[in-house]
Amino acid sequence: MKTTPFLSVLCGAMLAGAAAAADKPRTKPNASKPAAATSAARKSAPSRADDEKTLRKLAADFVKAFNQRDAKAIAAQFAPQAEMVDLEGNVVQGREAIEKSYAEHFEEPLFHIAVEIESLRFVGDNLAIEDGQLVLTSEDHDLTLRNRYTAVHVREGGRWLVASSRDVVNPNDHVPPHEHLEQLAWLVGDWVEEGGDSIVATSYRWDENKNFLLGEYTVQVAGHTTMSGTQRIGWDPLTRQIKTWTFDGDGGYGEGFWHRDGDRWLVKLEGVSADARAGSVTQIHTRINDHTRTWRAVDRVHGGEPLADIDEITVVRRAPQPKQPPVQSGK
């Protein structure tokens, strides 16, 4: 399965190299050195203040390019053989590959970005190491993610460029999966959609530990069940996204990620049917209110053949069944 582009790495690499460190006290010249030697050293040594000013400018340029979805401008700030490594150990190597990764990422629903620099250390004249956090906020400001990173910057031909960026796991940043899934808690309950002689019934509930949402669905046509399946929705700590796994009653399976855009969710699924044919689809779920939602399906492919889109369908929450009075036994 193709995974989502390395969001934290793609963003963090440039932002990591583009921010300034806290001001440090200037080291006084050694009084024992001759004045001429001290003067020469001052002329030859790079100015840390100028370097920090340059990195600040790169930060502003990166944020502007990212928000304008300009992959080429972002990639231009990387060294030709730069690399990015995500939490799973996946590597994007080289400026061209980095540009391609950004371009693919920009096809997905996006976050606004910010960076929090925790440390910036200059090692010699032409090397800087930075640690910090990348802050990603959804466009509706309902979701904020944080990724830690370490980035290495080099000066080549008089320019500061990003040579390496790596996501870093920090156990203190752990957030229980349930907190991430609370965004989808409105799904819990029973839902039904009716059209002609068909009925699709869907239900969602929390698992025992409330770290997964469990779904079941059945499709009935003319009173006969023609399709059924189950779904499990959880938080993927490696990709830092909500992930879904689906299993149909015939033996097919699929998986994908949920991407939020306000009250709308895009679910990109890839899977295999029981007859060994690969397929993919993008589902669009929209929450209208607590009792109504809609969904539609686009970009459907099965066995290499494109299928027609499914137009928007309205799904309503099923009213709870009335409680039956207890049966009293006769004497």
CSV table of N, CA and C in Angstrom, one decimal, residues 18-19 55 60 79 139 194 216 219 222 233 239 251 271 277 305 312 318 321:
chain,number,residue,atom,x,y,z
A,18,ALA,N,15.4,26.8,9.1
A,18,ALA,CA,15.1,28.1,8.8
A,18,ALA,C,14.8,29.0,9.9
A,19,ALA,N,15.1,28.6,11.1
A,19,ALA,CA,14.7,29.4,12.3
A,19,ALA,C,16.0,29.8,13.1
A,55,LEU,N,19.0,32.3,8.1
A,55,LEU,CA,18.1,31.2,8.4
A,55,LEU,C,16.6,31.7,8.7
A,60,ALA,N,10.9,32.1,6.5
A,60,ALA,CA,9.8,32.9,6.0
A,60,ALA,C,9.5,32.4,4.5
A,79,ALA,N,20.0,20.7,-0.2
A,79,ALA,CA,21.2,20.3,-0.9
A,79,ALA,C,20.9,19.3,-1.9
A,139,GLU,N,-7.0,23.5,8.8
A,139,GLU,CA,-7.5,24.8,8.4
A,139,GLU,C,-8.6,25.3,9.2
A,194,GLU,N,-31.5,4.4,2.8
A,194,GLU,CA,-32.4,3.7,2.0
A,194,GLU,C,-32.5,4.3,0.6
A,216,GLU,N,-19.6,-2.1,11.7
A,216,GLU,CA,-20.2,-3.2,11.0
A,216,GLU,C,-21.3,-2.7,10.0
A,219,VAL,N,-25.8,-4.8,3.7
A,219,VAL,CA,-26.5,-4.3,2.5
A,219,VAL,C,-27.6,-5.3,2.2
A,222,ALA,N,-34.1,-6.1,-1.7
A,222,ALA,CA,-35.3,-6.8,-1.7
A,222,ALA,C,-35.4,-7.8,-0.5
A,233,ILE,N,-11.2,1.3,13.0
A,233,ILE,CA,-10.6,2.6,12.9
A,233,ILE,C,-9.7,2.9,14.1
A,239,THR,N,2.6,7.0,11.3
A,239,THR,CA,2.2,8.0,10.4
A,239,THR,C,1.5,9.2,11.0
A,251,GLY,N,-14.2,-12.0,1.8
A,251,GLY,CA,-12.8,-12.3,1.9
A,251,GLY,C,-11.9,-11.1,1.4
A,271,GLY,N,-7.2,-1.6,-1.6
A,271,GLY,CA,-7.5,-3.0,-1.2
A,271,GLY,C,-7.5,-4.0,-2.3
A,277,ARG,N,-8.3,-9.0,-7.2
A,277,ARG,CA,-8.2,-7.8,-8.0
A,277,ARG,C,-8.0,-6.6,-7.1
A,305,GLU,N,-9.6,-1.1,-13.9
A,305,GLU,CA,-10.7,-0.5,-14.7
A,305,GLU,C,-11.3,0.6,-13.9
A,312,GLU,N,-23.7,11.6,-4.1
A,312,GLU,CA,-23.9,11.9,-2.7
A,312,GLU,C,-25.2,11.1,-2.2
A,318,ARG,N,-30.3,6.1,13.1
A,318,ARG,CA,-31.5,5.3,13.4
A,318,ARG,C,-32.0,5.6,14.8
A,321,GLN,N,-34.3,1.8,19.6
A,321,GLN,CA,-35.4,0.9,19.7
A,321,GLN,C,-36.1,1.2,21.1
